[in-house]
Tab-separated table of C-alpha atoms in Angstrom:
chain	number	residue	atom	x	y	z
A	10	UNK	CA	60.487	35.479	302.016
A	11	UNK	CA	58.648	36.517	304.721
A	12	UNK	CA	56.927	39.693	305.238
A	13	UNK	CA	56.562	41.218	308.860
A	14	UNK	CA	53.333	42.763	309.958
A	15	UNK	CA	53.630	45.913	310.515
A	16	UNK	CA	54.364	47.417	314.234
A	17	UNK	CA	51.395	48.376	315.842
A	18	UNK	CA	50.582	52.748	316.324
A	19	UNK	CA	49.032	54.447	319.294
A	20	UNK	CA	46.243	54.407	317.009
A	21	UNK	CA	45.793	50.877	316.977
A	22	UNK	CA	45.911	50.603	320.435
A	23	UNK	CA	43.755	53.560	321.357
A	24	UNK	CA	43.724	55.792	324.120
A	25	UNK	CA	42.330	53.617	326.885
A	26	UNK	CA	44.736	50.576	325.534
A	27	UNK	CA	47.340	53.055	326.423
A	28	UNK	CA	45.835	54.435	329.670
A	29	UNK	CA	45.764	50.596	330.662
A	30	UNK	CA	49.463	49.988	329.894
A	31	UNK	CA	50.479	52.806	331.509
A	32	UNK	CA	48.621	52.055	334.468
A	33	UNK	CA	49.096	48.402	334.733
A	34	UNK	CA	50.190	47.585	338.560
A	35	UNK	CA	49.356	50.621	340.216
A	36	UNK	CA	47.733	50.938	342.836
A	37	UNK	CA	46.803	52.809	346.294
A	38	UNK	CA	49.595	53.534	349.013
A	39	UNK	CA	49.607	55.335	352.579
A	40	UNK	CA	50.566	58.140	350.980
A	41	UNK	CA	48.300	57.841	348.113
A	42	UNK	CA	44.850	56.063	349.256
A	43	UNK	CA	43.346	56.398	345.743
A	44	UNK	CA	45.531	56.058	342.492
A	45	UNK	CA	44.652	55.914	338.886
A	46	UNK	CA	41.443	54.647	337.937
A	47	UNK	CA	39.231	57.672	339.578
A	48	UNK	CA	38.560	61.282	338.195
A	49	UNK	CA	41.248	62.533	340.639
A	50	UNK	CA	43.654	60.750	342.646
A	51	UNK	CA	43.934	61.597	346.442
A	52	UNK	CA	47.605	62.446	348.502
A	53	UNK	CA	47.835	61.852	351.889
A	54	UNK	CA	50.611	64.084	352.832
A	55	UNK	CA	52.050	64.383	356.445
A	56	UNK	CA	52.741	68.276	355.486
A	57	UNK	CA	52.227	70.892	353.392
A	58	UNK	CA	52.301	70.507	349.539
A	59	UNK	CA	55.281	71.660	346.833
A	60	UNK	CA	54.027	71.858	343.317
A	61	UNK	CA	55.486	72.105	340.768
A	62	UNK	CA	54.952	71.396	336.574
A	63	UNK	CA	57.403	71.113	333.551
A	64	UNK	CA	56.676	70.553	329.898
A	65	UNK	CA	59.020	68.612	327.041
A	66	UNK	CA	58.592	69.149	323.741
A	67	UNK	CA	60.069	66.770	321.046
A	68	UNK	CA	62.891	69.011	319.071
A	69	UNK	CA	62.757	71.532	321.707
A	70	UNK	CA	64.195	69.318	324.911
A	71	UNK	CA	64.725	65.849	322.873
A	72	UNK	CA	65.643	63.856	319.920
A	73	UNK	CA	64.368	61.035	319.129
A	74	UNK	CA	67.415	60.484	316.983
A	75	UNK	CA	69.387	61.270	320.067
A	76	UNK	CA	67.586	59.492	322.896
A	77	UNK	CA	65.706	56.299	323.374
A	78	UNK	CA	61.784	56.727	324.310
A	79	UNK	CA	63.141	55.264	328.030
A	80	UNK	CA	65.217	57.839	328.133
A	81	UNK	CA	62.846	60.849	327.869
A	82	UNK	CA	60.557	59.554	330.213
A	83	UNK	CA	63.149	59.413	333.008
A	84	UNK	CA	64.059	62.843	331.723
A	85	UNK	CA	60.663	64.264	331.961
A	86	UNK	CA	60.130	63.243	335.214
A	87	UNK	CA	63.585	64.175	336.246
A	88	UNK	CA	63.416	68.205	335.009
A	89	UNK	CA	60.331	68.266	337.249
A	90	UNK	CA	60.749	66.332	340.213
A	91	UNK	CA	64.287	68.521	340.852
A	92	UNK	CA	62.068	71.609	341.431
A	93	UNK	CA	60.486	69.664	344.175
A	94	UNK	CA	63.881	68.375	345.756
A	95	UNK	CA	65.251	72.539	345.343
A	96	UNK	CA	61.930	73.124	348.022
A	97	UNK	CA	63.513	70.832	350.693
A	98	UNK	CA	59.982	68.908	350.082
A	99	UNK	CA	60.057	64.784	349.432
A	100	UNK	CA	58.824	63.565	346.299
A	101	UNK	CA	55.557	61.867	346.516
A	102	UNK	CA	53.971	61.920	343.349
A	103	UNK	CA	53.041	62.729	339.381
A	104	UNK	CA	50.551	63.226	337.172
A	105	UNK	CA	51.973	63.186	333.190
A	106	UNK	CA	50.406	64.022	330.131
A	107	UNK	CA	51.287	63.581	327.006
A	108	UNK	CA	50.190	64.303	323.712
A	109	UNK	CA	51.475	61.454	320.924
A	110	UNK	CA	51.125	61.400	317.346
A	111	UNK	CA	48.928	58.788	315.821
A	112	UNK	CA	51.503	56.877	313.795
A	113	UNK	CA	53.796	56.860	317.075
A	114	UNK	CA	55.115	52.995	317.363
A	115	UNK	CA	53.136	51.980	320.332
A	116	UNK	CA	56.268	49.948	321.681
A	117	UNK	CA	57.965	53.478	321.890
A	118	UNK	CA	54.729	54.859	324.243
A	119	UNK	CA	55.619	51.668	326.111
A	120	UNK	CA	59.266	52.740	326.719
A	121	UNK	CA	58.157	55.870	327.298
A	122	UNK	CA	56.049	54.787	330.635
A	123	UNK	CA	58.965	52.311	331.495
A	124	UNK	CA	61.180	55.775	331.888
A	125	UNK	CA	58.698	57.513	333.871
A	126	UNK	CA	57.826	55.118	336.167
A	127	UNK	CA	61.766	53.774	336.505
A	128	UNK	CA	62.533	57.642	337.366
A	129	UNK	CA	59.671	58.008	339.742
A	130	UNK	CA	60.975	54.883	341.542
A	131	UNK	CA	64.466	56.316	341.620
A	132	UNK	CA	62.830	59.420	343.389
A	133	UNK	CA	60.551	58.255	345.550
A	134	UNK	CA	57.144	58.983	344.283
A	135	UNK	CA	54.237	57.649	342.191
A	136	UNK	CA	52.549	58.028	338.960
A	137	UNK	CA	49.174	58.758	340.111
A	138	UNK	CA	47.325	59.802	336.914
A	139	UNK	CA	47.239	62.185	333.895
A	140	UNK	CA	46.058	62.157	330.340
A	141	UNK	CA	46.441	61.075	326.530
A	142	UNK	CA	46.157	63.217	323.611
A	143	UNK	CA	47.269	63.307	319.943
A	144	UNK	CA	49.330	65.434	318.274
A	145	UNK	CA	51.797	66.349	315.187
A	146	UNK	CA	54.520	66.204	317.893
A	147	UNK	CA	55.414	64.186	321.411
A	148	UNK	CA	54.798	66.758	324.164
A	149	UNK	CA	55.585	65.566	327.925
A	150	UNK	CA	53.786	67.645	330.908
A	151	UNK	CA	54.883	66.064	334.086
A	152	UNK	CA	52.967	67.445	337.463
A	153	UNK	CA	55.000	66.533	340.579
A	154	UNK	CA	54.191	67.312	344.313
A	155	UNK	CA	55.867	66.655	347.392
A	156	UNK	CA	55.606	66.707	350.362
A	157	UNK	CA	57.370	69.091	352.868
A	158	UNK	CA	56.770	66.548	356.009
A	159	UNK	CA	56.488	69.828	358.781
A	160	UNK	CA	59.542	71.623	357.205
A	161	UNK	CA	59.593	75.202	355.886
A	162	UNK	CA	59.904	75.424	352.270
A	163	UNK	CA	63.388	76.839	351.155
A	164	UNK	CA	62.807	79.552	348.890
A	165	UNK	CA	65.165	81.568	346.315
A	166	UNK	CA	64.907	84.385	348.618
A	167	UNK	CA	66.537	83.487	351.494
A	168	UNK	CA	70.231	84.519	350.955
A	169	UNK	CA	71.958	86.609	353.429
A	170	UNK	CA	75.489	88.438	353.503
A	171	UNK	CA	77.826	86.367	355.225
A	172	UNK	CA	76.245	82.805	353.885
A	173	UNK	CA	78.878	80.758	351.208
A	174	UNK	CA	77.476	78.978	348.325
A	175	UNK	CA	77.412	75.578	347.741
A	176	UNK	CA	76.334	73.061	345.113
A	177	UNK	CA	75.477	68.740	344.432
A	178	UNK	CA	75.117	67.271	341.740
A	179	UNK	CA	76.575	67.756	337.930
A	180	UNK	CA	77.576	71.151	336.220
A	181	UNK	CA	77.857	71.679	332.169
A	182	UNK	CA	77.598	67.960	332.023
A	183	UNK	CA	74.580	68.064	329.612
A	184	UNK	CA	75.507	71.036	327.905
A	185	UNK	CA	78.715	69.632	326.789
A	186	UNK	CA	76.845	66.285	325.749
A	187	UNK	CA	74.365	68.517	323.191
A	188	UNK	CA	77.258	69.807	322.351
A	189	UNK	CA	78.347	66.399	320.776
A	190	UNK	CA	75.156	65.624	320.069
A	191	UNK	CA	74.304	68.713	317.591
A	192	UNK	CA	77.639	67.794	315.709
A	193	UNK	CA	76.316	64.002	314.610
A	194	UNK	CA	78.351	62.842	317.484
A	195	UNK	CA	77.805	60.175	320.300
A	196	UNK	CA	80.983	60.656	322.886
A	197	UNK	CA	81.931	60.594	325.243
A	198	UNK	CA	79.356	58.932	326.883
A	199	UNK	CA	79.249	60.630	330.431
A	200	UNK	CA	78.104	64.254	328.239
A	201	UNK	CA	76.118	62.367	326.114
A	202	UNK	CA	74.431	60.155	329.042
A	203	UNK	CA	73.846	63.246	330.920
A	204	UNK	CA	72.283	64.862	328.233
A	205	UNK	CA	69.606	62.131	327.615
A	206	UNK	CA	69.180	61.475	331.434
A	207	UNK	CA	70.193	64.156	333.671
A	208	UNK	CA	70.792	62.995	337.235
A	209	UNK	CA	69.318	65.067	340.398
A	210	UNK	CA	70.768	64.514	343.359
A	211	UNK	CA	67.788	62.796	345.410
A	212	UNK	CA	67.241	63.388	349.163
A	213	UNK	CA	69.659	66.043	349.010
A	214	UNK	CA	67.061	68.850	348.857
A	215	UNK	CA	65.800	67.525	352.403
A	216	UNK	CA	69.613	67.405	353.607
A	217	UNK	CA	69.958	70.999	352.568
A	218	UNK	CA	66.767	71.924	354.186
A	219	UNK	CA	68.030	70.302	357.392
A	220	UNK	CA	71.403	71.588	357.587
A	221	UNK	CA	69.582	75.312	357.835
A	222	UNK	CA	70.106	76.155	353.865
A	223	UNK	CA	68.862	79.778	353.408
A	224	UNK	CA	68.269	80.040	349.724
A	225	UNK	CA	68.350	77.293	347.036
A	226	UNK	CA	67.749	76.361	343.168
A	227	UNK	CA	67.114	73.743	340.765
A	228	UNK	CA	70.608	74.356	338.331
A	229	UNK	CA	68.213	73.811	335.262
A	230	UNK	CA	68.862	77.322	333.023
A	231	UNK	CA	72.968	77.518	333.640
A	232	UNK	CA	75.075	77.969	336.966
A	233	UNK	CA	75.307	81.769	336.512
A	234	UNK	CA	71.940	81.976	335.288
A	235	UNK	CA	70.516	80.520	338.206
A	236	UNK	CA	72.509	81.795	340.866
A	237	UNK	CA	71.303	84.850	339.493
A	238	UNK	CA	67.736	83.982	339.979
A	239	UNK	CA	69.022	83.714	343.896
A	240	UNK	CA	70.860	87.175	344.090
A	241	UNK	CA	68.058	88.711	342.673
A	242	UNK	CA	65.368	87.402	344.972
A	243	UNK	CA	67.283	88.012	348.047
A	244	UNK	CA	68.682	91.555	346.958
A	245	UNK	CA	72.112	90.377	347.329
A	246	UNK	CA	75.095	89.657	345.414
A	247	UNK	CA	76.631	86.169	345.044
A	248	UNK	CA	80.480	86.261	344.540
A	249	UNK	CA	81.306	82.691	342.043
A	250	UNK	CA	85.044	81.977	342.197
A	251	UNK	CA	85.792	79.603	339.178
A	252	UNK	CA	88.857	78.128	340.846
A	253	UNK	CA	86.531	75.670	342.971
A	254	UNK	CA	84.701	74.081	340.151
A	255	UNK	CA	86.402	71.073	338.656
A	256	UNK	CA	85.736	70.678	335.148
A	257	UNK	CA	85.250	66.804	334.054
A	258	UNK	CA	87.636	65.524	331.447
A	259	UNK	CA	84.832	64.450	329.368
A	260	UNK	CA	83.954	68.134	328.899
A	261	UNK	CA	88.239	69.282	328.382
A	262	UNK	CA	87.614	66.553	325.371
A	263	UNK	CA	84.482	68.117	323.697
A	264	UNK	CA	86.065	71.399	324.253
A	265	UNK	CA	89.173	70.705	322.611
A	266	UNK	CA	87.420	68.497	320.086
A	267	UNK	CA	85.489	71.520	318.593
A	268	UNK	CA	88.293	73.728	318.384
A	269	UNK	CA	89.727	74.516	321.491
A	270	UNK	CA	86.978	76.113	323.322
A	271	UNK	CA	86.870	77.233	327.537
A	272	UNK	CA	85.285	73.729	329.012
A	273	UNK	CA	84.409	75.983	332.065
A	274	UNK	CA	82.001	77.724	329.745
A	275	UNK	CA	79.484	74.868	329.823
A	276	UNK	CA	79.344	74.849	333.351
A	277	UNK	CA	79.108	78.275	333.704
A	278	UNK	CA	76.428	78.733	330.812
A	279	UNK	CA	74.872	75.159	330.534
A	280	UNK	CA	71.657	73.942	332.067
A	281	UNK	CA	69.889	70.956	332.267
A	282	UNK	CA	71.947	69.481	334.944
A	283	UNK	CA	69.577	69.719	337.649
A	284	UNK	CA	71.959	70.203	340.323
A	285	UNK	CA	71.008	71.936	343.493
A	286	UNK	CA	72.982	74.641	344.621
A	287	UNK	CA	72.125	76.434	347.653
A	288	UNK	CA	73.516	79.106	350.212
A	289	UNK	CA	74.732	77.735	354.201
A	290	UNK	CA	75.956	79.378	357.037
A	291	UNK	CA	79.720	78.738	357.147
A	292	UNK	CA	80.555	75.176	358.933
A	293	UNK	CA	76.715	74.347	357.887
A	294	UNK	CA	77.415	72.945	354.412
A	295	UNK	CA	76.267	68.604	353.955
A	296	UNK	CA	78.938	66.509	353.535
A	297	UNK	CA	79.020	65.858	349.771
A	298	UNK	CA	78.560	69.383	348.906
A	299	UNK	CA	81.421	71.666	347.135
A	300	UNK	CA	81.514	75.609	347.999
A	301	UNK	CA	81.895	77.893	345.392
A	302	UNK	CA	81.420	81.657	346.536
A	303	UNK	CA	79.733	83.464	348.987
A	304	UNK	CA	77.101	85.745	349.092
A	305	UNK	CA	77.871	89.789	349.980
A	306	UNK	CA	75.229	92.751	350.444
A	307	UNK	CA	74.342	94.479	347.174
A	308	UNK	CA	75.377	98.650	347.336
A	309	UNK	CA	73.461	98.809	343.908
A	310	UNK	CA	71.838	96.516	341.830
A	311	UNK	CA	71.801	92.491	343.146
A	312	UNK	CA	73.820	89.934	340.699
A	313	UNK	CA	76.316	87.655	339.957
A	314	UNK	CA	80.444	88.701	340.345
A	315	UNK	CA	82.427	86.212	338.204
A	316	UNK	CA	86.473	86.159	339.719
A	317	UNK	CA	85.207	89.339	341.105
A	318	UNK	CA	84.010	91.041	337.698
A	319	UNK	CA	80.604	91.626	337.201
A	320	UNK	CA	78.784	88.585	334.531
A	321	UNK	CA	77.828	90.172	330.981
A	322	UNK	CA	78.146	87.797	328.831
A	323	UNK	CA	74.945	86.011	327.748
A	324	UNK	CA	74.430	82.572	328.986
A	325	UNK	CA	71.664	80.522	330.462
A	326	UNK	CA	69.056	78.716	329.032
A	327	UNK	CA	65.730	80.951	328.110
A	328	UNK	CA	63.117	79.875	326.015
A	329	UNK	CA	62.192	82.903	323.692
């Protein structure tokens, strides 16, 4: 009988066995002249600079139980990076870091950096730097900037009367997959998969930003939620008509599977999707992009009409 040594910890490897890990193979670009290695790294951006900074915190936005350490990484970087896409800016690159308890396998750390530099690949842009700490639990701080290349920044404020309402990407996807996930469950896969590793729709933000978009939004807290953020910045209200979203069959199984609930309610109350929806000029809306509603003055107070009824019921992801 043999005995296996036992797996080695971020401990045992130490910080700056980490930091080299992590690092291994990076190196300067055009866009980035110096990388990791320096007390700051330096962008060389052809325009201005989006911004933007997201945290994860284990048993707050992940499982280890539920996803694989490869898996939050591309997740991490994913959350944040779809803020920069929702500014019509390119991603260029990220700074992460992350605080890891000592007795942390160090092959999960590993699969950890895999993810985040596999989802910075996907994107576009380039780990550039960050920092290690410890701590009882794995927390995730991704930094991401882009770059807007000459174009104006599309805000949430830009909705006007008159504009429709579009959206790419997925809708209630991942809600429905924690959905399984918080009942011991592991299907379907698309929720669940969605869930783990939500899916952004790349260059899209730059597409809207082209085609003259006026307002648009990272669909992280909920559809309704977020379109909300819109009508409120731009004093307006955004009319939603239900009948143009298609709800997956993945999420008519969950929803039947736990007892016959609406599967349109995890698209209109789930987040974590990281869709972009965004408001056009009729005739203006990107190939690839579904309308939804339309956007209409506000007599009194800006918001969200649901089928033409005003949206009370509570919904949206908030974390307090």
């Amino acid at each position: 009988m043999s005995l296996r040594p036992p797996e080695p910890t971020v401990r045992d490897v130490g910080e700056f066995g980490l930091i080299a890990a992590i690092t291994e193979g990076l190196g300067p670009t055009a866009s980035v002249p110096v990388s990791v290695g320096d007390d700051c790294a330096v962008l060389a951006p052809t325009g201005r600079l989006a911004v933007s900074t997201d945290a994860m915190i284990e048993d707050v936005h992940f499982k280890r139980v539920w996803s694989s350490a490869h898996d939050v990484g591309r997740k991490a970087v994913a959350s944040a990076m779809a803020d920069v896409e929702a500014m019509g800016a390119r991603p260029l690159g990220l700074v992460v870091s992350a605080s890891l308890p000592k007795d942390l396998p160090a092959s999960w750390a590993r699969e950890l950096t895999a993810g985040i530099r596999a989802e910075a690949e996907l994107c576009g842009a380039q780990l550039v730097g960050g920092d290690i700490t410890s701590g009882d639990k794995i927390g995730i701080v991704c930094t991401v900037f882009g770059d807007l290349e000459g174009r104006t920044p599309t805000l949430r404020c830009g909705a006007v009367p008159g504009q429709v309402v579009a959206y790419i990407g997925n809708l209630g996807m991942a809600e429905a997959g924690l959905t399984v996930l918080r009942r011991g469950f592991r299907s379907p896969a698309a929720v669940v998969n969605a869930h783990r590793v939500p899916a952004p729709p790349y260059g899209q933000g730059i597409v809207a930003s082209e085609a003259g978009a006026g307002a648009m939004i990272d669909c992280s807290d909920g559809l309704v939620a977020d379109l909300r953020h819109i009508a409120e910045a731009s004093g307006v209200v955004i009319a939603l008509e239900t009948d143009a979203l298609q709800v997956a069959e993945p999420q008519k199984t969950v929803a039947a599977a736990i007892g016959g609930a609406e599967p349109l309610d995890f698209i209109l109350r789930g987040g974590d999707d990281h869709a972009l929806l965004a408001t056009f000029a009729p005739g203006r809306v990107p190939a690839g992009w579904t309308v939804i509603g339309g956007v209409a003055a506000a007599d009194g107070t800006p918001g969200v009409l649901v089928d033409g009824r005003p949206w009370d019921a509570d919904g949206g992801w908030t974390h307090f």
